[in-house]
Coordinates of C-alpha atoms in Angstrom, one line a residue:
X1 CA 72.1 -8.7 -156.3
X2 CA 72.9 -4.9 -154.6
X3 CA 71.2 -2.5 -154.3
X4 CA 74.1 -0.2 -154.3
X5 CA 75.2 -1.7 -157.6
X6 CA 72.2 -2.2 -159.5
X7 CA 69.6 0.6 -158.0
X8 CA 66.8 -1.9 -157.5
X9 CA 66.5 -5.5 -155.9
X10 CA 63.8 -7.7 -155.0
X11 CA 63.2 -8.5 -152.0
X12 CA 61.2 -12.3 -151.7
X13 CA 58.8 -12.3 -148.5
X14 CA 59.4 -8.8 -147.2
X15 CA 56.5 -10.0 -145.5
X16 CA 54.6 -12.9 -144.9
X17 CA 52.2 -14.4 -147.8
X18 CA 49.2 -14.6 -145.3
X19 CA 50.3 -11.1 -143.7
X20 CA 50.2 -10.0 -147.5
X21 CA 46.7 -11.1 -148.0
X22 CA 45.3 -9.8 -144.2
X23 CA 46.3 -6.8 -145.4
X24 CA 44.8 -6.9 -148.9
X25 CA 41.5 -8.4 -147.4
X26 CA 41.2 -5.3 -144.9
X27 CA 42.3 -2.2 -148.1
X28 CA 39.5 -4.3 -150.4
X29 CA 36.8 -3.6 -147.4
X30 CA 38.0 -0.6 -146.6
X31 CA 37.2 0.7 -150.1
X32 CA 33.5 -1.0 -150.2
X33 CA 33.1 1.0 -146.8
X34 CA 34.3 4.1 -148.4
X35 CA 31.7 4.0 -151.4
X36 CA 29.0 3.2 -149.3
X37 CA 30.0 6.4 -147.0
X38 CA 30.7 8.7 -150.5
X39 CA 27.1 7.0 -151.5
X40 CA 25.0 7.8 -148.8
X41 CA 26.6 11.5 -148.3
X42 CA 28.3 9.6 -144.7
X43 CA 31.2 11.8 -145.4
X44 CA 31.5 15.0 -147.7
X45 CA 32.4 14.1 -151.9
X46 CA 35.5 16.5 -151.4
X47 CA 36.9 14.3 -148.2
X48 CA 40.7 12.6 -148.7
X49 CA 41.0 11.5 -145.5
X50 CA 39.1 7.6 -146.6
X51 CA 41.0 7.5 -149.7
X52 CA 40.4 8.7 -153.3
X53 CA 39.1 7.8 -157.0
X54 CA 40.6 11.3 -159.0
X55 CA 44.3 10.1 -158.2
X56 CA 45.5 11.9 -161.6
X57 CA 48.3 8.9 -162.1
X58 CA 45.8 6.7 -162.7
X59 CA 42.3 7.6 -162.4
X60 CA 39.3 6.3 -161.3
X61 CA 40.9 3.9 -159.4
X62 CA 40.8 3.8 -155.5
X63 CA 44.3 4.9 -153.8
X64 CA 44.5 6.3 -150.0
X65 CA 47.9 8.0 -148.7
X66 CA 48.9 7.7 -145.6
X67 CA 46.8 4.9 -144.4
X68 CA 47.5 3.8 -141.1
X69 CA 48.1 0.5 -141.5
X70 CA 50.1 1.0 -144.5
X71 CA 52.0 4.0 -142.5
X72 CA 53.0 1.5 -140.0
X73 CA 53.7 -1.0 -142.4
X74 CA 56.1 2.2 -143.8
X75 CA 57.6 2.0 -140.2
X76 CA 57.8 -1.5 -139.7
X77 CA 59.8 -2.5 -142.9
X78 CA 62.5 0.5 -142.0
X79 CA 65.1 -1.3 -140.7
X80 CA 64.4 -4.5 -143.6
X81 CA 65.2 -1.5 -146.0
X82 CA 68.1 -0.2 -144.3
X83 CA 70.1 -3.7 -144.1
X84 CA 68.5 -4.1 -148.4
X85 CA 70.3 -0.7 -149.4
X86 CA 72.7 -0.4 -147.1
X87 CA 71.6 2.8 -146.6
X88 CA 70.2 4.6 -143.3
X89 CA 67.0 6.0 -143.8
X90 CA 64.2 8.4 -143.0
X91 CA 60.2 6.9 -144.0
X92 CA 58.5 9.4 -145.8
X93 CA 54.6 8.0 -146.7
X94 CA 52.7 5.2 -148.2
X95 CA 50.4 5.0 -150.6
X96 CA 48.6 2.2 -151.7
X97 CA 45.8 0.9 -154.7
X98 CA 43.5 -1.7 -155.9
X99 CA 44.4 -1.5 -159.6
X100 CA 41.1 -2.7 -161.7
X101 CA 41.2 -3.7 -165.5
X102 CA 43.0 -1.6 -168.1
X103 CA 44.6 0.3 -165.6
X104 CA 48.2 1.6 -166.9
X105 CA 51.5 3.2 -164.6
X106 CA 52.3 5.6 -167.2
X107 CA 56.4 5.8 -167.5
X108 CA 58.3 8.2 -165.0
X109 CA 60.7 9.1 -162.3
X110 CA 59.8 10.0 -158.9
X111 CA 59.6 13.3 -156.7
X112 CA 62.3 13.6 -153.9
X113 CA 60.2 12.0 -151.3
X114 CA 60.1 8.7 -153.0
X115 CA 64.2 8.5 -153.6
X116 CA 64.4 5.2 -152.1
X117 CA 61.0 3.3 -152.8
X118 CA 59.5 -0.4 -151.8
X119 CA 56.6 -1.8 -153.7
X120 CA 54.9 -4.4 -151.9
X121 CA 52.5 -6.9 -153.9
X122 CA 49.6 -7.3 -151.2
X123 CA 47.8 -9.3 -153.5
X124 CA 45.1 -10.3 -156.1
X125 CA 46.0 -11.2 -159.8
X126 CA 50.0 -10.6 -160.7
X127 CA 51.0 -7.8 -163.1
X128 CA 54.5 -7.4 -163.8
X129 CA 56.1 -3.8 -162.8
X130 CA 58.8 -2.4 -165.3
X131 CA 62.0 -0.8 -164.6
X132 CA 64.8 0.4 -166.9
X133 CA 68.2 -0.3 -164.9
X134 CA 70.3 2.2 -166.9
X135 CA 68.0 5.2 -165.7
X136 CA 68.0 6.6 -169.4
X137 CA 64.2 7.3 -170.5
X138 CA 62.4 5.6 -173.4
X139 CA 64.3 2.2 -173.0
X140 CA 62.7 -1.0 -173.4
X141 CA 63.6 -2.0 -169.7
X142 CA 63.4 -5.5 -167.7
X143 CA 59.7 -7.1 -166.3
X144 CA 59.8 -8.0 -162.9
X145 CA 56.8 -10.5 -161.4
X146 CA 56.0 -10.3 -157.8
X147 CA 54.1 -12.5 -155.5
X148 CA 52.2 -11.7 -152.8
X149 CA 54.7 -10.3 -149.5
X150 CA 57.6 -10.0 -152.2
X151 CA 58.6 -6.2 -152.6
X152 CA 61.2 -4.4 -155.8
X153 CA 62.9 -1.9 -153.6
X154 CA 63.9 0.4 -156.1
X155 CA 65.6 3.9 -156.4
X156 CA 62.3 5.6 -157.6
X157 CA 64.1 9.4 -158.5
X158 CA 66.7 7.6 -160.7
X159 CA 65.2 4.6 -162.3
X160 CA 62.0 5.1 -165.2
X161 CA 59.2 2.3 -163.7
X162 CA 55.9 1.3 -165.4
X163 CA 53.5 -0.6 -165.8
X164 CA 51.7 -2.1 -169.0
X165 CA 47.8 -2.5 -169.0
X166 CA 46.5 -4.7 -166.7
X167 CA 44.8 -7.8 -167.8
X168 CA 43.3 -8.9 -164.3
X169 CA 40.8 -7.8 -162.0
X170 CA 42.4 -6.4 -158.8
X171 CA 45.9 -6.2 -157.6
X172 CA 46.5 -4.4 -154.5
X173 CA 50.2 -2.9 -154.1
X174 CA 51.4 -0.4 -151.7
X175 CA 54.4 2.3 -151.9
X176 CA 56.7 2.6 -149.1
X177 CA 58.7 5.5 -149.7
X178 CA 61.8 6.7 -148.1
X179 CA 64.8 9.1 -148.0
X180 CA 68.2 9.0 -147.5
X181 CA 69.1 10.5 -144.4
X182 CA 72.6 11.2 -145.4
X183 CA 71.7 12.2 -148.8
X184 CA 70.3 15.2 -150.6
X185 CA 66.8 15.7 -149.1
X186 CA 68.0 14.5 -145.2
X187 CA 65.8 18.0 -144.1
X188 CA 63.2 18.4 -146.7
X189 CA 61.0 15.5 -146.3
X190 CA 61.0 14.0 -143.2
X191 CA 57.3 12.4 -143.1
X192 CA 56.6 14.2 -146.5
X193 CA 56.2 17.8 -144.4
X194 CA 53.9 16.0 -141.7
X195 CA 54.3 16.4 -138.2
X196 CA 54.2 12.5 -138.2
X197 CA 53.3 9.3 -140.0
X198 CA 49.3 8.0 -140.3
X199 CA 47.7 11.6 -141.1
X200 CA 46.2 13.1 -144.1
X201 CA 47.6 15.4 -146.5
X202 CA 46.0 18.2 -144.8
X203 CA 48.8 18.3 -142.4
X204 CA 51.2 18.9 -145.0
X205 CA 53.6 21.7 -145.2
X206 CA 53.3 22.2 -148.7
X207 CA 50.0 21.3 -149.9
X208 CA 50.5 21.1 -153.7
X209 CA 50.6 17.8 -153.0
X210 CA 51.1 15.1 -156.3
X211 CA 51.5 11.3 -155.6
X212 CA 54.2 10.1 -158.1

């Protein structure tokens, strides 16, 4: 399948299984270490820097952009998604989640900085993301299943993605986002208006910041 033709592909073992689940192991601490610091008063209630629960995409659910490990996951898997879309590109950000029970990825379409987009199972239970390959809204689209290190690299701006309720208990997935360097955006986005990958959105350029 191509990427150029089609506007999404999978991509089987982006990265190793047990890379996958090192990864997933350290995001599930991180987020018991995080409501233990918002719990005792560690660190202030209004602090992004350790992640968030009032992510207004889906809420009450822990996500963290621009977490280091996932930023340099971001960097790592640059050249992987250059040779899958055949495109040369700039990383933008990550952003990553534990999804719990009856969470929902409403329908929609991405903002610029997230033209060309990975998701990356890290692991947990499976829950199938949708896409609809025509990029016309409202359509009942195609389920795709990924396993743990498997990643859909997607074009996020042109293609409607989803996800239906989910019937487990965690699944950790993280965002790799990207633009086209000789596309539209080449001198908006570099880093998503951060001097450089791994910090906060407090270093943003624009700070009306909204994680699509």
């Amino acid at each position: 399948m191509s990427f150029k033709t089609n506007k999404y592909k999978v991509v089987e073992k982006a990265i190793e299984p047990g890379v996958a689940n090192f990864i997933y192991e350290y995001f599930l601490l991180k987020r018991k270490v995080v409501t233990t610091f918002f719990s005792s008063k560690y660190i202030s209630p209004f602090s992004k820097e350790w992640g968030v629960w009032n992510d207004k995409q889906v809420p009450d659910t822990y996500s963290h952009y621009g977490d280091i490990a996932m930023e340099t996951l971001l960097q790592s898997l640059l050249s992987l998604m250059e040779k899958e879309t055949e495109l040369n590109l700039s990383p933008t950000y990550s952003y990553a989640r534990i999804y719990k029970k009856g969470d929902i990825l409403k329908r929609h379409k991405d903002r610029p900085a997230c033209e060309i987009s990975g998701t990356l199972n890290l692991g947990g239970d499976q829950w199938p993301i949708h896409l609809e390959p025509s990029g016309d809204k409202g359509r009942e689209g195609i389920s795709l299943l990924l396993n743990p290190g498997d990643m859909l690299v997607y074009s996020g701006c042109d293609l409607e993605h989803w996800r239906e309720a989910f019937e487990g208990d965690s699944c950790g997935q993280v965002f790799l986002h990207y633009n086209d360097i000789d596309g539209e955006f080449k001198d908006t986005n570099q880093y998503d208006g951060r001097p450089h990958l791994g910090l906060p959105t407090y270093f943003k350029k624009n700070f009306n910041y909204l994680e699509d």
